[in-house]
mmCIF file of C-alpha atoms and ligand atoms in Angstrom:
data_model
loop_
_atom_site.group_PDB
_atom_site.id
_atom_site.type_symbol
_atom_site.label_atom_id
_atom_site.label_comp_id
_atom_site.label_asym_id
_atom_site.label_seq_id
_atom_site.Cartn_x
_atom_site.Cartn_y
_atom_site.Cartn_z
ATOM 1 C CA MET A 10 -23.255 171.773 260.237
ATOM 2 C CA THR A 11 -21.747 175.172 259.523
ATOM 3 C CA ASN A 12 -23.651 178.359 258.821
ATOM 4 C CA TYR A 13 -21.645 178.922 255.695
ATOM 5 C CA LYS A 14 -23.740 180.065 252.799
ATOM 6 C CA SER A 15 -22.310 180.624 249.360
ATOM 7 C CA PHE A 16 -22.174 184.180 248.132
ATOM 8 C CA GLN A 17 -24.777 183.297 245.539
ATOM 9 C CA ALA A 18 -27.140 181.869 248.157
ATOM 10 C CA GLN A 19 -26.807 185.037 250.219
ATOM 11 C CA ILE A 20 -27.651 187.213 247.236
ATOM 12 C CA ASN A 21 -30.621 184.977 246.375
ATOM 13 C CA GLU A 22 -31.876 185.285 249.922
ATOM 14 C CA LYS A 23 -31.568 189.078 250.054
ATOM 15 C CA PHE A 24 -33.168 189.408 246.635
ATOM 16 C CA GLY A 25 -35.974 187.073 247.669
ATOM 17 C CA LEU A 26 -36.754 189.220 250.711
ATOM 18 C CA LEU A 27 -36.921 192.356 248.579
ATOM 19 C CA PHE A 28 -38.582 191.119 245.416
ATOM 20 C CA SER A 29 -39.981 187.644 246.262
ATOM 21 C CA SER A 30 -38.209 185.995 243.375
ATOM 22 C CA LYS A 31 -34.903 184.465 242.313
ATOM 23 C CA PRO A 32 -32.535 186.687 240.289
ATOM 24 C CA ARG A 33 -29.828 186.224 237.726
ATOM 25 C CA ILE A 34 -26.565 187.513 239.194
ATOM 26 C CA PHE A 35 -23.975 189.592 237.321
ATOM 27 C CA GLN A 36 -20.666 191.024 238.442
ATOM 28 C CA ALA A 37 -18.014 193.445 237.240
ATOM 29 C CA PRO A 38 -14.698 194.340 238.927
ATOM 30 C CA GLY A 39 -12.997 197.538 240.006
ATOM 31 C CA ARG A 40 -9.571 198.175 238.573
ATOM 32 C CA VAL A 41 -6.188 199.563 239.369
ATOM 33 C CA ASN A 42 -4.191 201.167 236.610
ATOM 34 C CA LEU A 43 -0.513 200.203 236.821
ATOM 35 C CA ILE A 44 0.747 202.885 234.448
ATOM 36 C CA GLY A 45 -0.670 205.135 231.688
ATOM 37 C CA GLU A 46 -2.697 207.794 233.478
ATOM 38 C CA HIS A 47 -4.796 210.402 231.663
ATOM 39 C CA THR A 48 -3.701 208.900 228.375
ATOM 40 C CA ASP A 49 -6.924 207.092 227.425
ATOM 41 C CA TYR A 50 -8.846 210.150 226.229
ATOM 42 C CA ASN A 51 -5.722 211.212 224.328
ATOM 43 C CA ASP A 52 -5.793 208.003 222.261
ATOM 44 C CA GLY A 53 -2.725 206.679 224.118
ATOM 45 C CA PHE A 54 -1.976 203.426 225.960
ATOM 46 C CA VAL A 55 -3.088 202.240 229.406
ATOM 47 C CA PHE A 56 -2.104 199.199 231.474
ATOM 48 C CA PRO A 57 -4.696 198.350 234.167
ATOM 49 C CA ILE A 58 -5.602 195.134 235.996
ATOM 50 C CA ALA A 59 -9.063 194.107 237.172
ATOM 51 C CA LEU A 60 -9.326 193.679 240.957
ATOM 52 C CA GLU A 61 -10.831 190.854 242.957
ATOM 53 C CA ARG A 62 -13.209 193.484 244.356
ATOM 54 C CA ARG A 63 -16.423 193.710 242.407
ATOM 55 C CA THR A 64 -19.947 195.064 242.095
ATOM 56 C CA THR A 65 -22.813 192.605 242.030
ATOM 57 C CA ALA A 66 -26.030 193.389 240.189
ATOM 58 C CA ALA A 67 -28.728 190.772 240.753
ATOM 59 C CA MET A 68 -31.868 191.271 238.706
ATOM 60 C CA ILE A 69 -34.991 189.974 237.066
ATOM 61 C CA ARG A 70 -37.094 191.475 234.361
ATOM 62 C CA ARG A 71 -40.374 193.272 234.944
ATOM 63 C CA ASP A 72 -42.777 194.522 232.314
ATOM 64 C CA ASP A 73 -44.010 197.951 233.398
ATOM 65 C CA ARG A 74 -41.011 200.038 232.213
ATOM 66 C CA LYS A 75 -39.851 200.567 235.819
ATOM 67 C CA LEU A 76 -36.459 199.953 237.380
ATOM 68 C CA GLU A 77 -36.842 199.192 241.085
ATOM 69 C CA ILE A 78 -33.328 199.393 242.505
ATOM 70 C CA TRP A 79 -32.060 198.552 245.967
ATOM 71 C CA SER A 80 -28.485 199.491 246.910
ATOM 72 C CA GLU A 81 -27.218 197.442 249.823
ATOM 73 C CA ASN A 82 -24.253 199.806 250.313
ATOM 74 C CA MET A 83 -26.401 202.932 250.417
ATOM 75 C CA GLY A 84 -29.235 201.184 252.293
ATOM 76 C CA GLU A 85 -31.622 202.895 249.943
ATOM 77 C CA SER A 86 -34.053 202.098 247.143
ATOM 78 C CA ILE A 87 -35.070 204.136 244.150
ATOM 79 C CA ALA A 88 -37.617 203.721 241.364
ATOM 80 C CA ILE A 89 -36.858 204.894 237.849
ATOM 81 C CA ASP A 90 -39.507 205.243 235.171
ATOM 82 C CA LEU A 91 -37.927 204.337 231.847
ATOM 83 C CA ASN A 92 -40.443 206.616 230.113
ATOM 84 C CA ASP A 93 -39.024 209.556 232.030
ATOM 85 C CA ASN A 94 -35.319 208.885 232.171
ATOM 86 C CA SER A 95 -33.599 211.505 230.068
ATOM 87 C CA SER A 96 -31.607 213.387 232.682
ATOM 88 C CA LYS A 97 -29.557 212.694 235.771
ATOM 89 C CA ARG A 98 -30.776 213.120 239.344
ATOM 90 C CA ASN A 99 -27.348 213.725 240.959
ATOM 91 C CA HIS A 100 -27.706 210.456 242.813
ATOM 92 C CA TRP A 101 -25.768 207.159 242.924
ATOM 93 C CA SER A 102 -28.460 205.667 240.698
ATOM 94 C CA ASP A 103 -27.396 207.936 237.804
ATOM 95 C CA TYR A 104 -24.918 205.268 236.675
ATOM 96 C CA VAL A 105 -27.706 202.692 236.416
ATOM 97 C CA ALA A 106 -30.212 205.129 234.912
ATOM 98 C CA GLY A 107 -27.532 206.349 232.491
ATOM 99 C CA VAL A 108 -26.779 202.821 231.295
ATOM 100 C CA ALA A 109 -30.495 202.159 230.763
ATOM 101 C CA ALA A 110 -30.949 205.482 228.953
ATOM 102 C CA ILE A 111 -28.021 204.880 226.580
ATOM 103 C CA MET A 112 -29.119 201.283 225.919
ATOM 104 C CA GLU A 113 -32.494 202.614 224.859
ATOM 105 C CA LYS A 114 -30.911 205.406 222.784
ATOM 106 C CA SER A 115 -28.940 202.698 221.001
ATOM 107 C CA GLY A 116 -32.153 200.944 220.059
ATOM 108 C CA MET A 117 -32.313 198.325 222.831
ATOM 109 C CA THR A 118 -35.797 198.388 224.293
ATOM 110 C CA LEU A 119 -35.980 197.587 227.994
ATOM 111 C CA SER A 120 -39.158 196.396 229.659
ATOM 112 C CA GLY A 121 -37.981 197.090 233.231
ATOM 113 C CA ALA A 122 -36.181 195.294 236.062
ATOM 114 C CA ASN A 123 -35.941 194.687 239.787
ATOM 115 C CA ILE A 124 -32.298 195.207 240.680
ATOM 116 C CA TYR A 125 -30.283 194.482 243.828
ATOM 117 C CA LEU A 126 -26.816 196.067 244.028
ATOM 118 C CA GLU A 127 -23.903 195.515 246.335
ATOM 119 C CA SER A 128 -20.216 196.205 246.010
ATOM 120 C CA ASP A 129 -16.907 195.819 247.768
ATOM 121 C CA VAL A 130 -15.151 198.265 245.441
ATOM 122 C CA PRO A 131 -14.581 201.280 247.679
ATOM 123 C CA VAL A 132 -16.467 204.297 246.338
ATOM 124 C CA GLY A 133 -14.521 207.470 245.471
ATOM 125 C CA SER A 134 -11.189 205.701 245.819
ATOM 126 C CA GLY A 135 -10.016 205.885 242.215
ATOM 127 C CA LEU A 136 -10.601 202.137 241.779
ATOM 128 C CA SER A 137 -13.466 202.718 239.404
ATOM 129 C CA SER A 138 -16.493 201.698 241.387
ATOM 130 C CA SER A 139 -18.554 203.621 238.824
ATOM 131 C CA ALA A 140 -17.413 201.510 235.858
ATOM 132 C CA ALA A 141 -17.998 198.346 237.939
ATOM 133 C CA LEU A 142 -21.566 199.524 238.558
ATOM 134 C CA GLU A 143 -22.188 200.505 234.945
ATOM 135 C CA VAL A 144 -20.751 197.329 233.474
ATOM 136 C CA SER A 145 -22.464 194.907 235.872
ATOM 137 C CA THR A 146 -25.779 196.683 235.269
ATOM 138 C CA ALA A 147 -25.387 196.787 231.484
ATOM 139 C CA LEU A 148 -24.390 193.122 231.360
ATOM 140 C CA GLY A 149 -27.425 192.201 233.447
ATOM 141 C CA LEU A 150 -29.950 194.392 231.652
ATOM 142 C CA ALA A 151 -28.798 193.059 228.283
ATOM 143 C CA ALA A 152 -28.940 189.451 229.472
ATOM 144 C CA ILE A 153 -32.398 189.571 231.063
ATOM 145 C CA HIS A 154 -33.778 191.210 227.925
ATOM 146 C CA GLY A 155 -32.126 188.661 225.650
ATOM 147 C CA ILE A 156 -29.964 191.355 224.032
ATOM 148 C CA GLU A 157 -26.663 190.151 222.572
ATOM 149 C CA ILE A 158 -23.842 192.626 222.946
ATOM 150 C CA ASP A 159 -20.117 192.104 222.542
ATOM 151 C CA LYS A 160 -17.645 193.235 225.197
ATOM 152 C CA ILE A 161 -16.268 196.210 223.288
ATOM 153 C CA SER A 162 -19.724 197.592 222.472
ATOM 154 C CA LEU A 163 -20.742 197.098 226.094
ATOM 155 C CA ALA A 164 -17.675 199.001 227.340
ATOM 156 C CA LYS A 165 -18.373 201.830 224.897
ATOM 157 C CA LEU A 166 -22.015 201.983 225.887
ATOM 158 C CA CYS A 167 -21.073 202.325 229.560
ATOM 159 C CA GLN A 168 -18.525 205.028 228.746
ATOM 160 C CA ARG A 169 -21.265 206.897 226.853
ATOM 161 C CA ALA A 170 -23.548 206.609 229.881
ATOM 162 C CA GLU A 171 -20.885 208.291 231.984
ATOM 163 C CA ASN A 172 -20.018 210.927 229.337
ATOM 164 C CA GLU A 173 -23.503 211.838 228.189
ATOM 165 C CA PHE A 174 -25.756 211.074 231.149
ATOM 166 C CA VAL A 175 -23.570 211.542 234.226
ATOM 167 C CA GLY A 176 -21.486 214.288 232.577
ATOM 168 C CA MET A 177 -18.031 212.913 233.400
ATOM 169 C CA LYS A 178 -15.975 212.951 230.205
ATOM 170 C CA CYS A 179 -14.003 209.832 231.124
ATOM 171 C CA GLY A 180 -12.008 207.782 228.646
ATOM 172 C CA ILE A 181 -12.592 204.098 227.886
ATOM 173 C CA MET A 182 -10.049 202.490 230.245
ATOM 174 C CA ASP A 183 -12.242 201.677 233.253
ATOM 175 C CA GLN A 184 -15.168 200.174 231.383
ATOM 176 C CA PHE A 185 -12.833 198.272 229.054
ATOM 177 C CA ILE A 186 -10.884 196.546 231.825
ATOM 178 C CA ALA A 187 -14.118 195.825 233.742
ATOM 179 C CA CYS A 188 -15.264 193.902 230.644
ATOM 180 C CA HIS A 189 -11.973 192.274 229.655
ATOM 181 C CA GLY A 190 -10.023 191.572 232.871
ATOM 182 C CA GLU A 191 -8.280 188.185 233.088
ATOM 183 C CA HIS A 192 -6.827 186.245 235.965
ATOM 184 C CA ASN A 193 -3.127 187.079 236.510
ATOM 185 C CA LYS A 194 -2.967 189.306 233.447
ATOM 186 C CA ALA A 195 -2.861 193.034 232.850
ATOM 187 C CA LEU A 196 -4.521 194.741 229.898
ATOM 188 C CA LEU A 197 -2.398 196.673 227.413
ATOM 189 C CA LEU A 198 -4.962 198.763 225.570
ATOM 190 C CA ASP A 199 -4.411 201.024 222.611
ATOM 191 C CA CYS A 200 -7.180 203.524 223.291
ATOM 192 C CA ARG A 201 -7.249 204.688 219.684
ATOM 193 C CA SER A 202 -7.791 201.405 217.836
ATOM 194 C CA LEU A 203 -9.053 199.503 220.912
ATOM 195 C CA ASP A 204 -6.611 196.745 219.977
ATOM 196 C CA PHE A 205 -5.549 195.048 223.165
ATOM 197 C CA GLN A 206 -3.351 192.341 224.608
ATOM 198 C CA MET A 207 -3.699 190.569 227.918
ATOM 199 C CA ILE A 208 -0.179 190.397 229.295
ATOM 200 C CA GLU A 209 0.994 187.940 231.917
ATOM 201 C CA LEU A 210 2.643 189.732 234.835
ATOM 202 C CA PRO A 211 5.967 188.049 235.554
ATOM 203 C CA LEU A 212 6.220 189.551 239.015
ATOM 204 C CA GLN A 213 8.695 187.019 240.406
ATOM 205 C CA ASN A 214 9.007 188.049 244.041
ATOM 206 C CA ALA A 215 7.007 191.302 244.006
ATOM 207 C CA LEU A 216 3.368 192.360 244.433
ATOM 208 C CA PHE A 217 1.220 195.339 243.567
ATOM 209 C CA VAL A 218 -0.085 196.893 246.764
ATOM 210 C CA VAL A 219 -2.874 199.486 246.629
ATOM 211 C CA CYS A 220 -3.094 202.095 249.409
ATOM 212 C CA ASN A 221 -6.172 204.244 249.906
ATOM 213 C CA THR A 222 -5.644 207.834 251.079
ATOM 214 C CA MET A 223 -9.300 207.751 252.234
ATOM 215 C CA VAL A 224 -9.822 211.224 250.753
ATOM 216 C CA LYS A 225 -11.608 212.392 247.658
ATOM 217 C CA HIS A 226 -11.360 216.078 246.854
ATOM 218 C CA GLU A 227 -14.496 217.525 245.360
ATOM 219 C CA LEU A 228 -12.794 219.295 242.467
ATOM 220 C CA GLY A 229 -11.976 215.935 240.849
ATOM 221 C CA ALA A 230 -14.745 215.826 238.233
ATOM 222 C CA SER A 231 -14.535 219.451 237.132
ATOM 223 C CA GLU A 232 -10.724 219.375 236.998
ATOM 224 C CA TYR A 233 -10.902 216.146 234.989
ATOM 225 C CA ASN A 234 -13.065 217.757 232.333
ATOM 226 C CA LYS A 235 -10.771 220.793 232.384
ATOM 227 C CA ARG A 236 -7.724 218.589 231.675
ATOM 228 C CA ARG A 237 -9.557 217.175 228.686
ATOM 229 C CA SER A 238 -10.155 220.631 227.235
ATOM 230 C CA GLU A 239 -6.526 221.619 227.852
ATOM 231 C CA CYS A 240 -5.464 218.559 225.850
ATOM 232 C CA GLU A 241 -7.899 219.518 223.085
ATOM 233 C CA GLU A 242 -6.438 223.017 223.050
ATOM 234 C CA ALA A 243 -2.950 221.529 222.646
ATOM 235 C CA VAL A 244 -4.128 219.411 219.702
ATOM 236 C CA GLN A 245 -5.760 222.408 218.101
ATOM 237 C CA ILE A 246 -2.572 224.489 218.327
ATOM 238 C CA LEU A 247 -0.082 221.754 217.425
ATOM 239 C CA SER A 248 -2.135 220.539 214.458
ATOM 240 C CA GLN A 249 -1.486 223.909 212.810
ATOM 241 C CA HIS A 250 2.237 223.136 212.846
ATOM 242 C CA ILE A 251 2.461 219.357 212.547
ATOM 243 C CA PRO A 252 0.478 217.731 209.718
ATOM 244 C CA GLY A 253 -1.953 214.921 210.535
ATOM 245 C CA VAL A 254 -2.259 215.535 214.282
ATOM 246 C CA GLN A 255 -5.640 214.440 215.600
ATOM 247 C CA SER A 256 -4.793 213.757 219.205
ATOM 248 C CA LEU A 257 -1.793 214.015 221.534
ATOM 249 C CA ARG A 258 -1.010 210.382 220.641
ATOM 250 C CA ASP A 259 0.171 211.633 217.238
ATOM 251 C CA ILE A 260 2.936 213.801 218.658
ATOM 252 C CA SER A 261 6.391 212.373 219.272
ATOM 253 C CA ILE A 262 8.605 213.559 222.083
ATOM 254 C CA SER A 263 10.956 215.259 219.602
ATOM 255 C CA GLN A 264 8.076 217.043 217.823
ATOM 256 C CA PHE A 265 6.875 218.222 221.212
ATOM 257 C CA THR A 266 10.313 219.601 222.075
ATOM 258 C CA GLN A 267 10.436 221.403 218.750
ATOM 259 C CA HIS A 268 7.012 223.039 219.084
ATOM 260 C CA ALA A 269 6.560 223.323 222.854
ATOM 261 C CA ALA A 270 7.103 227.088 222.895
ATOM 262 C CA LYS A 271 3.942 227.561 220.818
ATOM 263 C CA LEU A 272 1.786 226.279 223.680
ATOM 264 C CA PRO A 273 0.658 228.363 226.666
ATOM 265 C CA PRO A 274 2.690 227.229 229.734
ATOM 266 C CA VAL A 275 -0.064 225.231 231.477
ATOM 267 C CA VAL A 276 -1.137 223.509 228.266
ATOM 268 C CA ARG A 277 2.527 222.775 227.524
ATOM 269 C CA ASN A 278 2.888 221.002 230.875
ATOM 270 C CA ARG A 279 -0.287 218.949 230.325
ATOM 271 C CA THR A 280 0.979 217.953 226.892
ATOM 272 C CA ARG A 281 4.394 216.961 228.239
ATOM 273 C CA HIS A 282 2.708 214.647 230.723
ATOM 274 C CA VAL A 283 0.513 212.917 228.139
ATOM 275 C CA ILE A 284 3.282 212.436 225.593
ATOM 276 C CA THR A 285 5.852 211.132 228.066
ATOM 277 C CA GLU A 286 3.270 208.962 229.865
ATOM 278 C CA THR A 287 2.217 207.251 226.639
ATOM 279 C CA GLN A 288 5.877 206.396 226.021
ATOM 280 C CA ARG A 289 6.261 205.200 229.634
ATOM 281 C CA VAL A 290 3.553 202.578 229.108
ATOM 282 C CA LEU A 291 5.457 201.144 226.145
ATOM 283 C CA ASP A 292 8.720 201.268 228.094
ATOM 284 C CA ALA A 293 7.033 199.521 231.027
ATOM 285 C CA ILE A 294 5.921 196.666 228.754
ATOM 286 C CA GLU A 295 9.513 196.335 227.504
ATOM 287 C CA ALA A 296 10.738 196.276 231.097
ATOM 288 C CA LEU A 297 8.310 193.437 231.884
ATOM 289 C CA LYS A 298 9.446 191.500 228.824
ATOM 290 C CA ASN A 299 13.019 191.839 230.102
ATOM 291 C CA ASP A 300 11.980 190.803 233.630
ATOM 292 C CA ASP A 301 13.268 194.182 234.762
ATOM 293 C CA LEU A 302 10.992 195.056 237.679
ATOM 294 C CA ALA A 303 13.393 197.730 238.926
ATOM 295 C CA GLU A 304 12.895 199.593 235.642
ATOM 296 C CA PHE A 305 9.106 199.077 235.806
ATOM 297 C CA GLY A 306 9.181 200.637 239.286
ATOM 298 C CA GLU A 307 11.259 203.595 238.071
ATOM 299 C CA LEU A 308 8.704 204.219 235.341
ATOM 300 C CA MET A 309 5.922 204.184 237.950
ATOM 301 C CA ASN A 310 7.867 206.789 239.925
ATOM 302 C CA ALA A 311 8.351 208.938 236.832
ATOM 303 C CA SER A 312 4.635 208.642 236.077
ATOM 304 C CA HIS A 313 3.716 209.976 239.503
ATOM 305 C CA ASN A 314 6.184 212.848 239.261
ATOM 306 C CA SER A 315 4.731 213.864 235.922
ATOM 307 C CA LEU A 316 1.123 213.642 237.190
ATOM 308 C CA GLN A 317 2.137 215.745 240.168
ATOM 309 C CA ALA A 318 4.187 218.466 238.464
ATOM 310 C CA ASP A 319 2.915 218.656 234.879
ATOM 311 C CA TYR A 320 -0.655 217.352 234.984
ATOM 312 C CA GLU A 321 -1.364 218.644 238.505
ATOM 313 C CA VAL A 322 -3.902 215.979 239.444
ATOM 314 C CA SER A 323 -2.191 214.770 242.617
ATOM 315 C CA CYS A 324 -2.777 216.161 246.125
ATOM 316 C CA THR A 325 -0.924 216.347 249.442
ATOM 317 C CA GLU A 326 -2.327 213.041 250.683
ATOM 318 C CA LEU A 327 -1.323 211.148 247.509
ATOM 319 C CA ASP A 328 2.117 212.769 247.426
ATOM 320 C CA THR A 329 2.722 211.946 251.082
ATOM 321 C CA MET A 330 1.582 208.349 250.605
ATOM 322 C CA VAL A 331 3.969 208.017 247.657
ATOM 323 C CA GLU A 332 6.837 209.616 249.568
ATOM 324 C CA ILE A 333 6.357 207.284 252.522
ATOM 325 C CA ALA A 334 6.214 204.282 250.190
ATOM 326 C CA ARG A 335 9.393 205.262 248.393
ATOM 327 C CA SER A 336 11.257 205.594 251.677
ATOM 328 C CA ILE A 337 10.539 201.956 252.608
ATOM 329 C CA ASP A 338 13.046 199.228 251.747
ATOM 330 C CA GLY A 339 11.677 196.888 249.129
ATOM 331 C CA THR A 340 9.488 199.438 247.306
ATOM 332 C CA LEU A 341 10.367 199.330 243.620
ATOM 333 C CA GLY A 342 7.901 202.024 242.529
ATOM 334 C CA ALA A 343 5.007 204.108 243.839
ATOM 335 C CA ARG A 344 2.472 206.305 242.092
ATOM 336 C CA MET A 345 -1.044 207.649 242.305
ATOM 337 C CA THR A 346 -3.564 205.696 240.236
ATOM 338 C CA GLY A 347 -6.797 206.745 238.522
ATOM 339 C CA GLY A 348 -8.092 210.254 237.947
ATOM 340 C CA GLY A 349 -6.368 211.803 241.001
ATOM 341 C CA PHE A 350 -7.328 214.404 243.648
ATOM 342 C CA GLY A 351 -7.421 211.659 246.257
ATOM 343 C CA GLY A 352 -8.100 207.963 245.974
ATOM 344 C CA CYS A 353 -5.351 205.377 245.844
ATOM 345 C CA THR A 354 -1.686 204.829 245.157
ATOM 346 C CA VAL A 355 -0.318 201.683 243.554
ATOM 347 C CA ASN A 356 3.035 200.351 244.721
ATOM 348 C CA LEU A 357 5.311 197.622 243.457
ATOM 349 C CA VAL A 358 6.762 195.993 246.557
ATOM 350 C CA LEU A 359 9.057 193.023 247.133
ATOM 351 C CA GLU A 360 6.962 190.207 248.556
ATOM 352 C CA ASP A 361 9.053 189.628 251.659
ATOM 353 C CA GLN A 362 8.787 193.322 252.560
ATOM 354 C CA VAL A 363 5.020 193.639 252.107
ATOM 355 C CA ASP A 364 4.135 193.225 255.795
ATOM 356 C CA SER A 365 6.519 195.906 256.942
ATOM 357 C CA PHE A 366 5.484 198.083 253.969
ATOM 358 C CA CYS A 367 1.843 197.943 255.087
ATOM 359 C CA SER A 368 2.545 198.677 258.728
ATOM 360 C CA ILE A 369 4.900 201.590 257.993
ATOM 361 C CA ILE A 370 2.445 203.155 255.522
ATOM 362 C CA GLN A 371 -0.432 202.839 257.978
ATOM 363 C CA GLN A 372 1.505 204.167 260.894
ATOM 364 C CA ARG A 373 3.099 207.156 259.154
ATOM 365 C CA TYR A 374 0.080 208.142 257.102
ATOM 366 C CA GLN A 375 -2.188 207.972 260.087
ATOM 367 C CA HIS A 376 0.274 209.971 262.133
ATOM 368 C CA LYS A 377 0.260 212.742 259.515
ATOM 369 C CA PHE A 378 -3.424 212.847 258.487
ATOM 370 C CA ASN A 379 -5.165 211.202 261.379
ATOM 371 C CA ARG A 380 -6.817 208.673 259.058
ATOM 372 C CA MET A 381 -6.074 204.978 258.832
ATOM 373 C CA PRO A 382 -5.503 204.051 255.173
ATOM 374 C CA ASP A 383 -7.032 200.868 253.794
ATOM 375 C CA ILE A 384 -4.624 198.616 251.955
ATOM 376 C CA TYR A 385 -5.628 196.123 249.271
ATOM 377 C CA ILE A 386 -3.573 193.365 247.761
ATOM 378 C CA SER A 387 -5.271 191.766 244.819
ATOM 379 C CA ALA A 388 -4.085 189.429 242.124
ATOM 380 C CA PRO A 389 -5.179 190.538 238.633
ATOM 381 C CA SER A 390 -8.678 189.136 238.318
ATOM 382 C CA HIS A 391 -11.299 188.367 235.711
ATOM 383 C CA GLY A 392 -13.718 190.796 234.107
ATOM 384 C CA MET A 393 -17.519 190.891 234.108
ATOM 385 C CA ARG A 394 -19.506 187.667 234.242
ATOM 386 C CA GLU A 395 -22.777 186.066 235.187
ATOM 387 C CA ILE A 396 -22.476 183.855 238.257
ATOM 388 C CA SER A 397 -25.975 182.449 238.506
HETATM 389 C C1 LIG B 404 -10.571 208.110 235.412
HETATM 390 C C2 LIG B 404 -11.277 207.917 234.065
HETATM 391 C C3 LIG B 404 -10.417 207.107 233.090
HETATM 392 C C4 LIG B 404 -9.003 207.655 232.999
HETATM 393 C C5 LIG B 404 -8.421 207.893 234.387
HETATM 394 C C6 LIG B 404 -7.090 208.586 234.340
HETATM 395 O O1 LIG B 404 -10.462 206.877 236.047
HETATM 396 O O2 LIG B 404 -12.508 207.268 234.255
HETATM 397 O O3 LIG B 404 -11.035 207.070 231.821
HETATM 398 O O4 LIG B 404 -8.968 208.820 232.217
HETATM 399 O O5 LIG B 404 -9.286 208.664 235.198
HETATM 400 O O6 LIG B 404 -6.155 207.780 233.716
#
């Protein structure tokens, strides 16, 4: 007899020890964005995949308007009173409390829950552990209360929790892919209409390899919100000169060139990034259709350069990681992924070079920063689901 216990059995056992009952088990994945960064809140396009790494939220209902939450990763429990849940506590539980608060604001009455959380999405790595937590919690809370909610509404609700409760003005990408991910497919999402296509990745002999810088610079959240206001400023100015402009999505590259001088220099750079990045996503899809991975990789490189120079959301660790990657034979493209200021890079690497890619990255990055980077290789995976 082996000691092997299914994942589900392990969760049931841990939950049983904490709450003396058997839970329903829900999961949602982290994500890596392949191209289309800082375009979602500008109504542009994004192209992420869901990862095989996911957050698990096991729960049962209780009837006293309390959420009793245990986080296995934090080794900590917290109780939240749903009658007193209108503002954040600056704590990991804000994502859960925020989801519950927005569900209730949207007219879904919750009676309470015992919740067990665990995750293998690395926190603060730009792989969207927060959306994985929000979406798994929202899916679970809805299910145990018998509330029907479609995937798009659930993604929007989680985004609202992050915008209004946590105070991070994120776009819709992370929550959307956590809901919609599909095995071996990437999501092409039009963040204006929310029309989307799941696109098969014809990667032939290449793989996406994710490298973690293991740093997260504190200014991330405030700089993120600042980028949003700079984009809004650009829209405000350009809409006085170009009719019908509601977001940076509405501005073509030639219109930008014509009117760029009207923008303050920093805002002009931000705008250039968003407009060219939106086009790069469409070009990347074309490249995939033509089986042109070299071109896809070039577009990834151009995306990083633009995030670094024009959007200024990269950092020394990300730039170094990208430089090392690009110097290795068999790397077709390398860029930072996610919000920036630390976190991960995503690299398109020829399969037969992946081993040497990983060892060179680890060795050189560690040599420079004295930190060993984690490396993840994940096939595009499925979105949220109940596994019990
Ligand atoms: C964070 C946000 C997303 C998106 C990316 C940048 O991950 O949560 O909405 O804006 O940054 O592309």
